[in-house]
Structures are given as structure tokens and as C-alpha cells.
mmCIF file of C-alpha atoms in Angstrom:
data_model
loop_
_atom_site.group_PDB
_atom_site.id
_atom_site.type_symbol
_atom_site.label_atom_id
_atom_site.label_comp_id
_atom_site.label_asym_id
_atom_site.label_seq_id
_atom_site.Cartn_x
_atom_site.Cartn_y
_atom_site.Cartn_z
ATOM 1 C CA UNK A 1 43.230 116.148 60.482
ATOM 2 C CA UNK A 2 45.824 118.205 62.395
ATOM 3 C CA UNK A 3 45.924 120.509 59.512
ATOM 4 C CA UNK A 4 42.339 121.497 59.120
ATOM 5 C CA UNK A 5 42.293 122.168 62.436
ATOM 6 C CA UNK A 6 44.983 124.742 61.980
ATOM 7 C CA UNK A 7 43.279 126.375 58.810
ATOM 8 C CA UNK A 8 40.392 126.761 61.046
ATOM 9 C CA UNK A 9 42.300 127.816 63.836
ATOM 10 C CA UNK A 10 44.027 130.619 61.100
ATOM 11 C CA UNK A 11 40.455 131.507 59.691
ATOM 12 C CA UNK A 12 39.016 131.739 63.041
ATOM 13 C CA UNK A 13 41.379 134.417 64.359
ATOM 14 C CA UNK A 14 40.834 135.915 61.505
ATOM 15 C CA UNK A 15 37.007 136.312 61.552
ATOM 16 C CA UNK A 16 36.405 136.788 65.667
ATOM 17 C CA UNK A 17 39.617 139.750 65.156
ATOM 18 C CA UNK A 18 41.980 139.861 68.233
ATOM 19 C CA UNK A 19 41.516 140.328 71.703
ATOM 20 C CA UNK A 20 41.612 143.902 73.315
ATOM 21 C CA UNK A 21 45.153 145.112 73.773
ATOM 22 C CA UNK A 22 46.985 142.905 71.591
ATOM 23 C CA UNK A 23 47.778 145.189 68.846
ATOM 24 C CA UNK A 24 48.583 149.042 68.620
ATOM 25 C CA UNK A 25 47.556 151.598 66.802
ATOM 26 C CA UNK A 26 50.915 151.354 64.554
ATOM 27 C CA UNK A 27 49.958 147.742 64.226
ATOM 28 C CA UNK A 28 52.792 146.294 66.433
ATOM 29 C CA UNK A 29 51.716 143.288 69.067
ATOM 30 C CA UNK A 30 51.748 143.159 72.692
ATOM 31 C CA UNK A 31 52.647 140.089 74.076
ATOM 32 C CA UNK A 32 49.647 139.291 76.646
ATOM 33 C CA UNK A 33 50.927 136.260 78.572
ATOM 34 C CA UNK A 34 49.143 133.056 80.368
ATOM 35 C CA UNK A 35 48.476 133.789 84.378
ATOM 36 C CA UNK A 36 48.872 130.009 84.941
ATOM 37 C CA UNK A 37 51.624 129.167 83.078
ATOM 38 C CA UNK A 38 52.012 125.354 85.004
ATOM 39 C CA UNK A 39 48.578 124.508 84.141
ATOM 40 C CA UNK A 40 50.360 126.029 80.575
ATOM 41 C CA UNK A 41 52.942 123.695 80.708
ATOM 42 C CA UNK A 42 50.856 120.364 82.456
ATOM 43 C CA UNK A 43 48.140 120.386 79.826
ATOM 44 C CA UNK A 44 50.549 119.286 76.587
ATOM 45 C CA UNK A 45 52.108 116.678 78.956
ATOM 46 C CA UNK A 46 48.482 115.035 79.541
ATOM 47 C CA UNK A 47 48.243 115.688 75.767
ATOM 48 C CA UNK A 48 51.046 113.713 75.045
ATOM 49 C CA UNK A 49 49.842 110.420 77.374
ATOM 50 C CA UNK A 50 47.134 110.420 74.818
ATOM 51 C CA UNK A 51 48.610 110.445 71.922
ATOM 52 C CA UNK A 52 50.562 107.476 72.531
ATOM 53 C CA UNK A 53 46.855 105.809 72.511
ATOM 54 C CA UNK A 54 46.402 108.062 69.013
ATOM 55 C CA UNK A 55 49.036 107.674 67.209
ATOM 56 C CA UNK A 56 49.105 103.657 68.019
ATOM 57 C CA UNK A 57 45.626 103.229 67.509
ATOM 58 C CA UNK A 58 44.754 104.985 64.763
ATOM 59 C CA UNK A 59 47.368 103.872 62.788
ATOM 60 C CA UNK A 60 47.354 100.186 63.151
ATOM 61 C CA UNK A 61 45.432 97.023 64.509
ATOM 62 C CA UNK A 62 46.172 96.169 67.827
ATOM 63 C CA UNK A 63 48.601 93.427 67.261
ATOM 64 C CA UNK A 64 50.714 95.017 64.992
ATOM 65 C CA UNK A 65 54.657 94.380 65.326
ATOM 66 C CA UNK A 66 55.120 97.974 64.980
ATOM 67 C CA UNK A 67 53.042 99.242 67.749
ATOM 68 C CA UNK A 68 56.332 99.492 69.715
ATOM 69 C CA UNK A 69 57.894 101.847 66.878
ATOM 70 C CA UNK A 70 55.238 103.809 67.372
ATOM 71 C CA UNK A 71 55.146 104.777 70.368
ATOM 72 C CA UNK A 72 59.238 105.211 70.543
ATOM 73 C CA UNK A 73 58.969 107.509 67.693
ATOM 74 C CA UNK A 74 55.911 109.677 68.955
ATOM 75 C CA UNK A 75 58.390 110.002 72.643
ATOM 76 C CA UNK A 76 61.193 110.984 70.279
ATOM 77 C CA UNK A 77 59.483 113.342 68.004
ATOM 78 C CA UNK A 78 57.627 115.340 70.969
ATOM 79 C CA UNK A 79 60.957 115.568 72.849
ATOM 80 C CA UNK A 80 63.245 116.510 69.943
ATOM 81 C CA UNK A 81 59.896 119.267 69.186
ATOM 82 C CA UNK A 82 60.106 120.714 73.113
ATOM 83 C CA UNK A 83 63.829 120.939 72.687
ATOM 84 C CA UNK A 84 64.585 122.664 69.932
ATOM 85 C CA UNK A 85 61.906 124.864 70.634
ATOM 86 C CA UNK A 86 63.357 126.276 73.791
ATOM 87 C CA UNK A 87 66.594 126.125 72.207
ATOM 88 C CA UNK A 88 65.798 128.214 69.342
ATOM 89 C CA UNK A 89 63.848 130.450 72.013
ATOM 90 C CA UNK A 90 66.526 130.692 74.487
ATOM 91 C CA UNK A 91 68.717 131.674 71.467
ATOM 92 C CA UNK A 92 66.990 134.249 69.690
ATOM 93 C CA UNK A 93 65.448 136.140 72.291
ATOM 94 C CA UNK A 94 68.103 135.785 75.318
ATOM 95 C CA UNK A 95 65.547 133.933 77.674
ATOM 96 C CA UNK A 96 63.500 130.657 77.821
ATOM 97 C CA UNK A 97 60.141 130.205 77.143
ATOM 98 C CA UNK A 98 57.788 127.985 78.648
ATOM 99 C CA UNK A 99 55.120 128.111 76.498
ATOM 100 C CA UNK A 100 56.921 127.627 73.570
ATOM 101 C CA UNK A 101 58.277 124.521 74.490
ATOM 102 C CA UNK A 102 55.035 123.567 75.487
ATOM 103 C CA UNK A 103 54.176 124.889 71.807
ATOM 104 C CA UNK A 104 57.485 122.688 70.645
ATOM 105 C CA UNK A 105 56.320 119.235 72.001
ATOM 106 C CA UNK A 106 52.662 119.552 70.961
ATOM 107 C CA UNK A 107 54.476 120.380 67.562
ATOM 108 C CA UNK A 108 56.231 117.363 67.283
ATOM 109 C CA UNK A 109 53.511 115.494 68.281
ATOM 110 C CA UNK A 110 51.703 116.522 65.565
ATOM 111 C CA UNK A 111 54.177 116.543 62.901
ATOM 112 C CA UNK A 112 55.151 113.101 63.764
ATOM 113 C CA UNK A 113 51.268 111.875 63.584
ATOM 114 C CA UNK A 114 51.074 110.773 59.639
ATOM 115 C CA UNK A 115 54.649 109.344 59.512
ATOM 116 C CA UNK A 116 54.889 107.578 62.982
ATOM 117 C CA UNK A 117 55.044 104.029 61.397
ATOM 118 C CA UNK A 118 56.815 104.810 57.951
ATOM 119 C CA UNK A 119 60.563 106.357 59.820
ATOM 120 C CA UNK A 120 63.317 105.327 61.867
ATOM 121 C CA UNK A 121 63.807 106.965 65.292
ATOM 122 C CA UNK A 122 66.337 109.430 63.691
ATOM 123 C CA UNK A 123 64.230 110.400 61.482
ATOM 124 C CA UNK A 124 61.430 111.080 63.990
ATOM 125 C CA UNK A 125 64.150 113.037 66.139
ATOM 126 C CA UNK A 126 64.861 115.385 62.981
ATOM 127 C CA UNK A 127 61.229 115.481 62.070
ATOM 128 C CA UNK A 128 59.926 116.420 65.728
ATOM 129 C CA UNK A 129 63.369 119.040 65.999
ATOM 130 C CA UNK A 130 62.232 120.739 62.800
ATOM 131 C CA UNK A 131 58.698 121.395 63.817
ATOM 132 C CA UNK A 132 59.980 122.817 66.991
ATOM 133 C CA UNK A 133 62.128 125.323 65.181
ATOM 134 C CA UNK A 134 58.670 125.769 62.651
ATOM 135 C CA UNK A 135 56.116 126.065 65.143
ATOM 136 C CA UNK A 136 58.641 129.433 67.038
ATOM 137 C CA UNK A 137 58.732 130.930 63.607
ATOM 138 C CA UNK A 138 55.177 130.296 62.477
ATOM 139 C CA UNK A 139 53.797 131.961 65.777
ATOM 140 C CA UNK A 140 55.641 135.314 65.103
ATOM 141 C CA UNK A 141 54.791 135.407 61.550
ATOM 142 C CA UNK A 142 51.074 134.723 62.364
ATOM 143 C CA UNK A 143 51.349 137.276 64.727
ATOM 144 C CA UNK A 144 53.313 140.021 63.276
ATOM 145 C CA UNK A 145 53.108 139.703 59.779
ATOM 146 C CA UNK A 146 49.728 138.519 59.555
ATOM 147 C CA UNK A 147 47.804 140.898 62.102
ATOM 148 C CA UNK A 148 46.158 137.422 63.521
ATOM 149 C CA UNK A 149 45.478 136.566 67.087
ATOM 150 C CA UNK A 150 46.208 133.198 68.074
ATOM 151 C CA UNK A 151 46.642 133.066 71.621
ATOM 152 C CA UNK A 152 47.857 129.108 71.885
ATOM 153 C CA UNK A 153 49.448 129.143 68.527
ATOM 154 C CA UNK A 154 47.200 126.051 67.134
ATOM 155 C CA UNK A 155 47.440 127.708 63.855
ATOM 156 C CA UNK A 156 50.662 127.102 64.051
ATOM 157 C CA UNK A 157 51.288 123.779 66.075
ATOM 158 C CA UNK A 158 48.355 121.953 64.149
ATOM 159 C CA UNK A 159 48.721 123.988 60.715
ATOM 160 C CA UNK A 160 52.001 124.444 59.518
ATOM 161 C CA UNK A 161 53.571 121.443 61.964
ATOM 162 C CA UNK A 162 51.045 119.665 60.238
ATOM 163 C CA UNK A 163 51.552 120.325 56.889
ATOM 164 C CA UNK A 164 55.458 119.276 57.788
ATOM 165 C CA UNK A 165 54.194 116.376 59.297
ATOM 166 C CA UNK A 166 52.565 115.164 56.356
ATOM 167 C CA UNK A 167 55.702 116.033 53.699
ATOM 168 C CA UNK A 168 57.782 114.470 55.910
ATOM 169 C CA UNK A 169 56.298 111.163 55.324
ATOM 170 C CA UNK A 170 57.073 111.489 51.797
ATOM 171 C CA UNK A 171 60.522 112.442 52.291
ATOM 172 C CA UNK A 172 61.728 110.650 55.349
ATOM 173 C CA UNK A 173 59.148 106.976 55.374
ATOM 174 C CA UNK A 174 61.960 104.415 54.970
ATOM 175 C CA UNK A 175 60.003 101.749 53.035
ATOM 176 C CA UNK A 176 60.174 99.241 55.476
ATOM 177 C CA UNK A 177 56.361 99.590 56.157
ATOM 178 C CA UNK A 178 53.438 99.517 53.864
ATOM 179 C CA UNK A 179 52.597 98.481 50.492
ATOM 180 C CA UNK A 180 55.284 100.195 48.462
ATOM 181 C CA UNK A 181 58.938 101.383 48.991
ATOM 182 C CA UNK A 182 60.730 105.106 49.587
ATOM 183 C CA UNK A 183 63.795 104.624 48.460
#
């Protein structure tokens, strides 16, 4: 789901073209920033109340045993994603962001969505600090690379933290869970 949403999100940008001012003539990108950057930063956190409802609902029956794994690894992965995010940020470009690690929790949010109830909470720390590090790159290649305009970055957060998301299951699901067995 997350990942056709980021497709769209990709092909979208594409089609409408970017917004006035964003790129030169020489095809380099301005950077045109929020004007309400807490309302940037509160809207992910009331994102992230919800997808504790998501994730545990949409995954399992209500009585489920591993409703409470869940939850602990959707908290993990969305903390380990805002993290590393400003981390990598703070790193390469010599001051923090707080967009991006708005951008880094909503990213491991989503990549964590199709393996919440297949890994360990390591494993949802790695998977979340990955697509924090994925979701930084993916918005400057988007942007750069790609000529696209995506002001949010949900190409990026829902698209490629997605598509990690969803290989991550296959690489990282302990077995513990489900019909068959990882290992």
C-alpha cells in the first residue's frame, strides 16, 4: 500500500512539473522551505499515534498475543527512522534538519508496516535506522538527479522506505510468527 502511494507520489510530480522557483535554468534546485515548520514537525507525531492503531489492527485480530510486539516494534522502528535521519543530516550537511527527521520517523513507520509481527525489536531498530538513512538519500536523488518536485518527500518516505519495508520482511522475519519459518 505504502508503495503505490509513493509511485504515485513519483508519477505525480512528474506529470503536474514543479513548483515556480524550484529549479534553475542550469537545472540545479532551490531549496524552498516549510513557513511552519512545528506544524512540520507535529503532524508525523499525530501520524505516528495512528499507526499504532494500523499497524496492530491491520495486521492481526484483536486478541492476538502479539499485539504487544507490535506496537514495541512500530515505537522502535519510527524512533531508530527519526534518528538516523538527523544523524545522517547533521553529518553530511553540518546542520540539523527538522524536516528530515520528521521525513526519518514517518520512514520507519512505513518500512516497519509489512514486517511489524515477523522481527525482533533489533531487527525493527536496524530496519527503521536504515530507512532513515534511505529516505535522506532518496529525497536528493528525486530531487537532483531526477528533476522531480516532491515537496514532502512521500515519494520517498512511502516509495522507496516502502519497498525496504517489504524486503525486509523477507530478510529479517524471524520465523517465530506465521505459517512457515525464515531461517
Amino acid at each position: 500500500m505504502h508503495m503505490t502511494g509513493g509511485v504515485l507520489a513519483l508519477l505525480a510530480g512528474k506529470l503536474i512539473g514543479p513548483r515556480r522557483g524550484k529549479y534553475n535554468a542550469d537545472g540545479s534546485a532551490n531549496a524552498i522551505p516549510g513557513h511552519n515548520i512545528p506544524w512540520r514537525c507535529s503532524a508525523p507525531s499525530f501520524l505516528a499515534f495512528g499507526w499504532f492503531g494500523s499497524t496492530r489492527g491491520s495486521t492481526l485480530a484483536g486478541m492476538d498475543s502479539r499485539i504487544a510486539v507490535i506496537a514495541t516494534n512500530t515505537m522502535l522502528a519510527g524512533a531508530a527512522g527519526a534518528i538516523t535521519a538527523m544523524i545522517y543530516v547533521w553529518r553530511r550537511y553540518g546542520k540539523p534538519d527538522p524536516s528530515m527527521l520528521a521525513n526519518g520517523m514517518l520512514a520507519g513507520l512505513v518500512a516497519i508496516t509489512a514486517p511489524c509481527a515477523f522481527v525482533t525489536a533489533p531487527s525493527a531498530v536496524l530496519i527503521g535506522g536504515i530507512a532513515g538513512v534511505l529516505v535522506c538519500v532518496a529525497v536528493v536523488f528525486i530531487e537532483k538527479n531526477m528533476h522531480i518536485d516532491d515537496p514532502f518527500g512521500a515519494s520517498s518516505v512511502h516509495g522507496v522506505c516502502g519497498l525496504w519495508g517489504v524486503l525486509s520482511v523477507g530478510l529479517l522475519a524471524d520465523g517465530t510468527y506465521g505459517d512457515g519459518t525464515n531461517v
